[in-house]
PDB file of C-alpha atoms in Angstrom:
ATOM      1  CA  MET U   1      10.618   6.800 -23.738  1.00  0.00           C
ATOM      2  CA  LEU U   2      13.249   7.869 -21.582  1.00  0.00           C
ATOM      3  CA  PHE U   3      14.252   5.973 -18.492  1.00  0.00           C
ATOM      4  CA  SER U   4      16.621   7.718 -15.206  1.00  0.00           C
ATOM      5  CA  LYS U   5      19.069   5.796 -13.499  1.00  0.00           C
ATOM      6  CA  PRO U   6      17.621   3.200 -11.341  1.00  0.00           C
ATOM      7  CA  TYR U   7      17.187   4.834  -7.964  1.00  0.00           C
ATOM      8  CA  ILE U   8      16.232   0.414  -6.330  1.00  0.00           C
ATOM      9  CA  ALA U   9      16.721  -2.843  -6.869  1.00  0.00           C
ATOM     10  CA  ASN U  10      13.968  -5.130  -7.114  1.00  0.00           C
ATOM     11  CA  GLU U  11      13.856  -8.885  -7.728  1.00  0.00           C
ATOM     12  CA  GLN U  12      11.211 -11.339  -8.449  1.00  0.00           C
ATOM     13  CA  VAL U  13      11.871 -13.023  -4.699  1.00  0.00           C
ATOM     14  CA  ILE U  14      10.254 -16.546  -3.848  1.00  0.00           C
ATOM     15  CA  ILE U  15       7.641 -16.433  -0.615  1.00  0.00           C
ATOM     16  CA  ALA U  16       6.594 -20.121   0.719  1.00  0.00           C
ATOM     17  CA  LYS U  17       5.898 -21.619   4.249  1.00  0.00           C
ATOM     18  CA  LYS U  18       8.712 -21.411   6.903  1.00  0.00           C
ATOM     19  CA  ALA U  19       9.294 -25.097   6.787  1.00  0.00           C
ATOM     20  CA  LEU U  20       9.866 -25.114   2.411  1.00  0.00           C
ATOM     21  CA  ALA U  21      11.436 -21.117   2.381  1.00  0.00           C
ATOM     22  CA  GLN U  22      14.863 -22.986   3.978  1.00  0.00           C
ATOM     23  CA  LYS U  23      14.747 -25.180   1.344  1.00  0.00           C
ATOM     24  CA  LEU U  24      14.515 -24.173  -1.622  1.00  0.00           C
ATOM     25  CA  ASN U  25      18.650 -22.485  -2.200  1.00  0.00           C
ATOM     26  CA  LYS U  26      18.670 -23.147  -5.564  1.00  0.00           C
ATOM     27  CA  LEU U  27      15.308 -22.376  -8.839  1.00  0.00           C
ATOM     28  CA  GLU U  28      16.186 -26.313  -8.994  1.00  0.00           C
ATOM     29  CA  ASP U  29      14.022 -26.884  -5.865  1.00  0.00           C
ATOM     30  CA  LEU U  30      11.510 -25.892  -7.061  1.00  0.00           C
ATOM     31  CA  LYS U  31      10.881 -28.487  -9.049  1.00  0.00           C
ATOM     32  CA  GLY U  32       7.524 -30.299  -8.538  1.00  0.00           C
ATOM     33  CA  LEU U  33       5.421 -27.366  -6.977  1.00  0.00           C
ATOM     34  CA  THR U  34       2.588 -25.450  -7.516  1.00  0.00           C
ATOM     35  CA  VAL U  35       4.093 -21.203  -8.276  1.00  0.00           C
ATOM     36  CA  ALA U  36       1.682 -18.486  -8.039  1.00  0.00           C
ATOM     37  CA  VAL U  37       2.867 -15.002 -10.063  1.00  0.00           C
ATOM     38  CA  GLN U  38       0.266 -12.046 -10.388  1.00  0.00           C
ATOM     39  CA  SER U  39      -0.458 -12.406 -14.124  1.00  0.00           C
ATOM     40  CA  GLY U  40       1.319  -9.708 -16.583  1.00  0.00           C
ATOM     41  CA  THR U  41       3.616  -8.761 -14.376  1.00  0.00           C
ATOM     42  CA  THR U  42       8.153  -8.946 -14.673  1.00  0.00           C
ATOM     43  CA  ALA U  43       7.646 -12.552 -12.383  1.00  0.00           C
ATOM     44  CA  ASP U  44       5.156 -14.111 -14.376  1.00  0.00           C
ATOM     45  CA  GLU U  45       7.592 -12.829 -18.008  1.00  0.00           C
ATOM     46  CA  GLY U  46      10.488 -14.368 -15.121  1.00  0.00           C
ATOM     47  CA  ALA U  47       8.599 -17.244 -14.238  1.00  0.00           C
ATOM     48  CA  ARG U  48       8.098 -17.969 -17.908  1.00  0.00           C
ATOM     49  CA  LYS U  49      11.515 -17.475 -19.210  1.00  0.00           C
ATOM     50  CA  LEU U  50      12.390 -19.820 -16.706  1.00  0.00           C
ATOM     51  CA  LEU U  51       9.815 -22.535 -18.108  1.00  0.00           C
ATOM     52  CA  LYS U  52      10.908 -22.268 -21.348  1.00  0.00           C
ATOM     53  CA  GLU U  53      14.786 -22.402 -19.984  1.00  0.00           C
ATOM     54  CA  LYS U  54      13.996 -25.068 -17.651  1.00  0.00           C
ATOM     55  CA  PRO U  55      10.360 -27.471 -18.946  1.00  0.00           C
ATOM     56  CA  GLY U  56       8.102 -29.065 -16.708  1.00  0.00           C
ATOM     57  CA  LEU U  57      10.035 -27.611 -14.118  1.00  0.00           C
ATOM     58  CA  PHE U  58       7.402 -25.922 -11.620  1.00  0.00           C
ATOM     59  CA  THR U  59       3.319 -25.785 -11.919  1.00  0.00           C
ATOM     60  CA  LEU U  60       2.558 -21.846 -12.637  1.00  0.00           C
ATOM     61  CA  LYS U  61      -0.825 -20.506 -11.822  1.00  0.00           C
ATOM     62  CA  SER U  62      -0.790 -16.264 -12.931  1.00  0.00           C
ATOM     63  CA  TYR U  63      -2.997 -14.521 -10.716  1.00  0.00           C
ATOM     64  CA  ILE U  64      -5.281 -11.962 -11.420  1.00  0.00           C
ATOM     65  CA  GLU U  65      -4.171  -9.589  -8.282  1.00  0.00           C
ATOM     66  CA  ALA U  66      -0.730 -10.454  -6.001  1.00  0.00           C
ATOM     67  CA  THR U  67      -2.555 -10.601  -2.769  1.00  0.00           C
ATOM     68  CA  ARG U  68      -4.905 -13.606  -4.202  1.00  0.00           C
ATOM     69  CA  ALA U  69      -1.952 -15.231  -4.886  1.00  0.00           C
ATOM     70  CA  LEU U  70      -0.934 -15.033  -0.990  1.00  0.00           C
ATOM     71  CA  ASP U  71      -3.986 -16.045   0.111  1.00  0.00           C
ATOM     72  CA  ASP U  72      -3.152 -19.080  -1.703  1.00  0.00           C
ATOM     73  CA  LEU U  73      -0.680 -19.372  -0.106  1.00  0.00           C
ATOM     74  CA  GLY U  74      -1.909 -19.018   3.110  1.00  0.00           C
ATOM     75  CA  LEU U  75      -4.071 -21.128   2.462  1.00  0.00           C
ATOM     76  CA  GLY U  76      -2.069 -24.095   0.879  1.00  0.00           C
ATOM     77  CA  ARG U  77      -3.949 -23.694  -2.770  1.00  0.00           C
ATOM     78  CA  VAL U  78      -0.229 -23.329  -3.613  1.00  0.00           C
ATOM     79  CA  GLN U  79       3.746 -23.987  -2.398  1.00  0.00           C
ATOM     80  CA  VAL U  80       4.957 -20.396  -3.155  1.00  0.00           C
ATOM     81  CA  VAL U  81       4.331 -16.971  -4.914  1.00  0.00           C
ATOM     82  CA  VAL U  82       7.156 -15.279  -6.839  1.00  0.00           C
ATOM     83  CA  ILE U  83       6.830 -11.995  -6.404  1.00  0.00           C
ATOM     84  CA  ASP U  84       8.832  -7.963  -6.961  1.00  0.00           C
ATOM     85  CA  SER U  85      10.922  -8.059  -3.697  1.00  0.00           C
ATOM     86  CA  VAL U  86       8.575  -4.486  -2.683  1.00  0.00           C
ATOM     87  CA  VAL U  87       4.659  -6.013  -2.363  1.00  0.00           C
ATOM     88  CA  GLY U  88       6.401  -8.587  -0.719  1.00  0.00           C
ATOM     89  CA  LEU U  89       8.204  -7.181   2.102  1.00  0.00           C
ATOM     90  CA  TYR U  90       5.825  -5.235   2.959  1.00  0.00           C
ATOM     91  CA  TYR U  91       2.703  -7.795   2.248  1.00  0.00           C
ATOM     92  CA  VAL U  92       4.964 -10.399   4.128  1.00  0.00           C
ATOM     93  CA  GLY U  93       5.414  -7.039   6.883  1.00  0.00           C
ATOM     94  CA  LEU U  94       2.069  -6.522   7.072  1.00  0.00           C
ATOM     95  CA  ASN U  95       1.313 -10.117   7.797  1.00  0.00           C
ATOM     96  CA  LYS U  96       3.798 -11.524  10.382  1.00  0.00           C
ATOM     97  CA  ASP U  97       1.601 -14.311  12.119  1.00  0.00           C
ATOM     98  CA  LYS U  98       1.050 -16.272   7.917  1.00  0.00           C
ATOM     99  CA  ASP U  99       4.116 -18.283   9.132  1.00  0.00           C
ATOM    100  CA  PHE U 100       5.561 -17.028   5.162  1.00  0.00           C
ATOM    101  CA  ALA U 101       9.317 -16.794   4.987  1.00  0.00           C
ATOM    102  CA  TYR U 102      11.521 -15.814   1.311  1.00  0.00           C
ATOM    103  CA  ALA U 103      13.857 -18.531   0.406  1.00  0.00           C
ATOM    104  CA  SER U 104      17.385 -18.243  -0.576  1.00  0.00           C
ATOM    105  CA  ALA U 105      16.365 -18.457  -4.134  1.00  0.00           C
ATOM    106  CA  SER U 106      15.577 -16.166  -6.626  1.00  0.00           C
ATOM    107  CA  LEU U 107      15.399 -14.104 -10.129  1.00  0.00           C
ATOM    108  CA  PRO U 108      17.864 -11.587 -10.695  1.00  0.00           C
ATOM    109  CA  PRO U 109      17.335  -8.510  -9.888  1.00  0.00           C
ATOM    110  CA  GLU U 110      15.992  -5.532 -12.735  1.00  0.00           C
ATOM    111  CA  PRO U 111      17.123  -1.470 -12.054  1.00  0.00           C
ATOM    112  CA  ILE U 112      14.018   0.939 -11.716  1.00  0.00           C
ATOM    113  CA  GLY U 113      13.693   3.824 -12.555  1.00  0.00           C
ATOM    114  CA  LEU U 114      10.981   6.992 -13.461  1.00  0.00           C
ATOM    115  CA  ALA U 115       9.974   6.798 -16.960  1.00  0.00           C
ATOM    116  CA  PHE U 116       9.735   9.964 -19.730  1.00  0.00           C
ATOM    117  CA  ARG U 117       8.880  11.302 -22.954  1.00  0.00           C
ATOM    118  CA  LYS U 118      11.400  12.283 -25.050  1.00  0.00           C
ATOM    119  CA  ASP U 119      11.546  15.450 -25.369  1.00  0.00           C
ATOM    120  CA  ASP U 120      12.290  15.283 -21.636  1.00  0.00           C
ATOM    121  CA  ALA U 121      15.646  15.045 -21.778  1.00  0.00           C
ATOM    122  CA  ALA U 122      16.487  17.995 -19.385  1.00  0.00           C
ATOM    123  CA  LEU U 123      13.838  16.682 -17.314  1.00  0.00           C
ATOM    124  CA  LYS U 124      14.891  13.357 -17.327  1.00  0.00           C
ATOM    125  CA  ALA U 125      18.994  14.757 -15.957  1.00  0.00           C
ATOM    126  CA  LYS U 126      18.142  16.440 -12.962  1.00  0.00           C
ATOM    127  CA  VAL U 127      16.154  13.706 -11.665  1.00  0.00           C
ATOM    128  CA  ASP U 128      18.987  11.414 -12.497  1.00  0.00           C
ATOM    129  CA  LYS U 129      20.804  14.133 -10.649  1.00  0.00           C
ATOM    130  CA  ILE U 130      18.509  13.525  -7.631  1.00  0.00           C
ATOM    131  CA  ILE U 131      19.026  10.165  -7.681  1.00  0.00           C
ATOM    132  CA  ASP U 132      22.306  10.837  -7.817  1.00  0.00           C
ATOM    133  CA  ASP U 133      22.805  13.255  -3.842  1.00  0.00           C
ATOM    134  CA  MET U 134      20.086  11.076  -2.395  1.00  0.00           C
ATOM    135  CA  ARG U 135      22.408   7.763  -3.194  1.00  0.00           C
ATOM    136  CA  ALA U 136      25.778   9.539  -1.883  1.00  0.00           C
ATOM    137  CA  ASP U 137      23.948  10.621   0.908  1.00  0.00           C
ATOM    138  CA  GLY U 138      22.133   7.585   2.070  1.00  0.00           C
ATOM    139  CA  THR U 139      18.142   9.235   1.704  1.00  0.00           C
ATOM    140  CA  LEU U 140      17.791   6.227  -1.032  1.00  0.00           C
ATOM    141  CA  GLN U 141      19.561   3.452   1.890  1.00  0.00           C
ATOM    142  CA  THR U 142      17.028   5.977   4.318  1.00  0.00           C
ATOM    143  CA  ILE U 143      13.791   5.944   1.861  1.00  0.00           C
ATOM    144  CA  SER U 144      14.105   2.234   1.199  1.00  0.00           C
ATOM    145  CA  LYS U 145      15.194   0.561   4.893  1.00  0.00           C
ATOM    146  CA  LYS U 146      11.730   2.670   6.228  1.00  0.00           C
ATOM    147  CA  TRP U 147       9.776   1.522   4.120  1.00  0.00           C
ATOM    148  CA  PHE U 148      10.658  -2.090   2.929  1.00  0.00           C
ATOM    149  CA  ASP U 149      12.663  -3.321   5.982  1.00  0.00           C
ATOM    150  CA  ALA U 150      15.930  -3.538   4.360  1.00  0.00           C
ATOM    151  CA  ASP U 151      18.465  -1.701   1.353  1.00  0.00           C
ATOM    152  CA  LEU U 152      16.741  -2.711  -1.970  1.00  0.00           C
ATOM    153  CA  VAL U 153      19.100   0.798  -3.643  1.00  0.00           C
ATOM    154  CA  SER U 154      22.608   0.257  -2.799  1.00  0.00           C
ATOM    155  CA  HIS U 155      23.236  -3.317  -5.145  1.00  0.00           C
ATOM    156  CA  VAL U 156      21.817  -1.612  -8.243  1.00  0.00           C
ATOM    157  CA  LYS U 157      22.946  -1.588 -11.574  1.00  0.00           C
ATOM    158  CA  GLU U 158      22.077   0.248 -13.845  1.00  0.00           C
ATOM    159  CA  GLU U 159      21.320  -1.889 -17.211  1.00  0.00           C
ATOM    160  CA  TYR U 160      17.989  -2.855 -17.430  1.00  0.00           C
ATOM    161  CA  PRO U 161      18.249  -7.543 -17.711  1.00  0.00           C
ATOM    162  CA  ILE U 162      13.673  -7.612 -18.101  1.00  0.00           C
ATOM    163  CA  GLY U 163      11.713  -8.390 -22.044  1.00  0.00           C
ATOM    164  CA  SER U 164      15.928  -7.872 -23.366  1.00  0.00           C
ATOM    165  CA  ASP U 165      17.082 -10.827 -24.282  1.00  0.00           C
TER     166      ASP U 165
END
């Protein structure tokens, strides 16, 4: 497959109740907590990689759906949810009454682009140009701020760290 230039930098954010979120300034602060992720996602992959680097740091609990992990956070069954920033921002924005907050600690950002068949190089080049134009005229930032109330596009890097060791 071919990939376009990345248009957004999605990171795995840590969501917790506000009081705990304020205490999570580095990944080591997850020590002893139960961390929830959606199985099969880059949050799951990132959390498992962190556990390989720091065995026993936290207890990992996987869910089929991200919303179930967030529901269990609200119910106190888990202390932390690691989730894509775009999903987390959207969910927290819809549920302001649940006392959720973002921790300053997070997993590394992951650039996201569009996938093309290998023989679609010409189409990929056109999409890359559109992404460049949208970045230059501020359209990407406007869209990001409208839907996520945050700028998730200005700090995009063109490397793809997830899945590579």
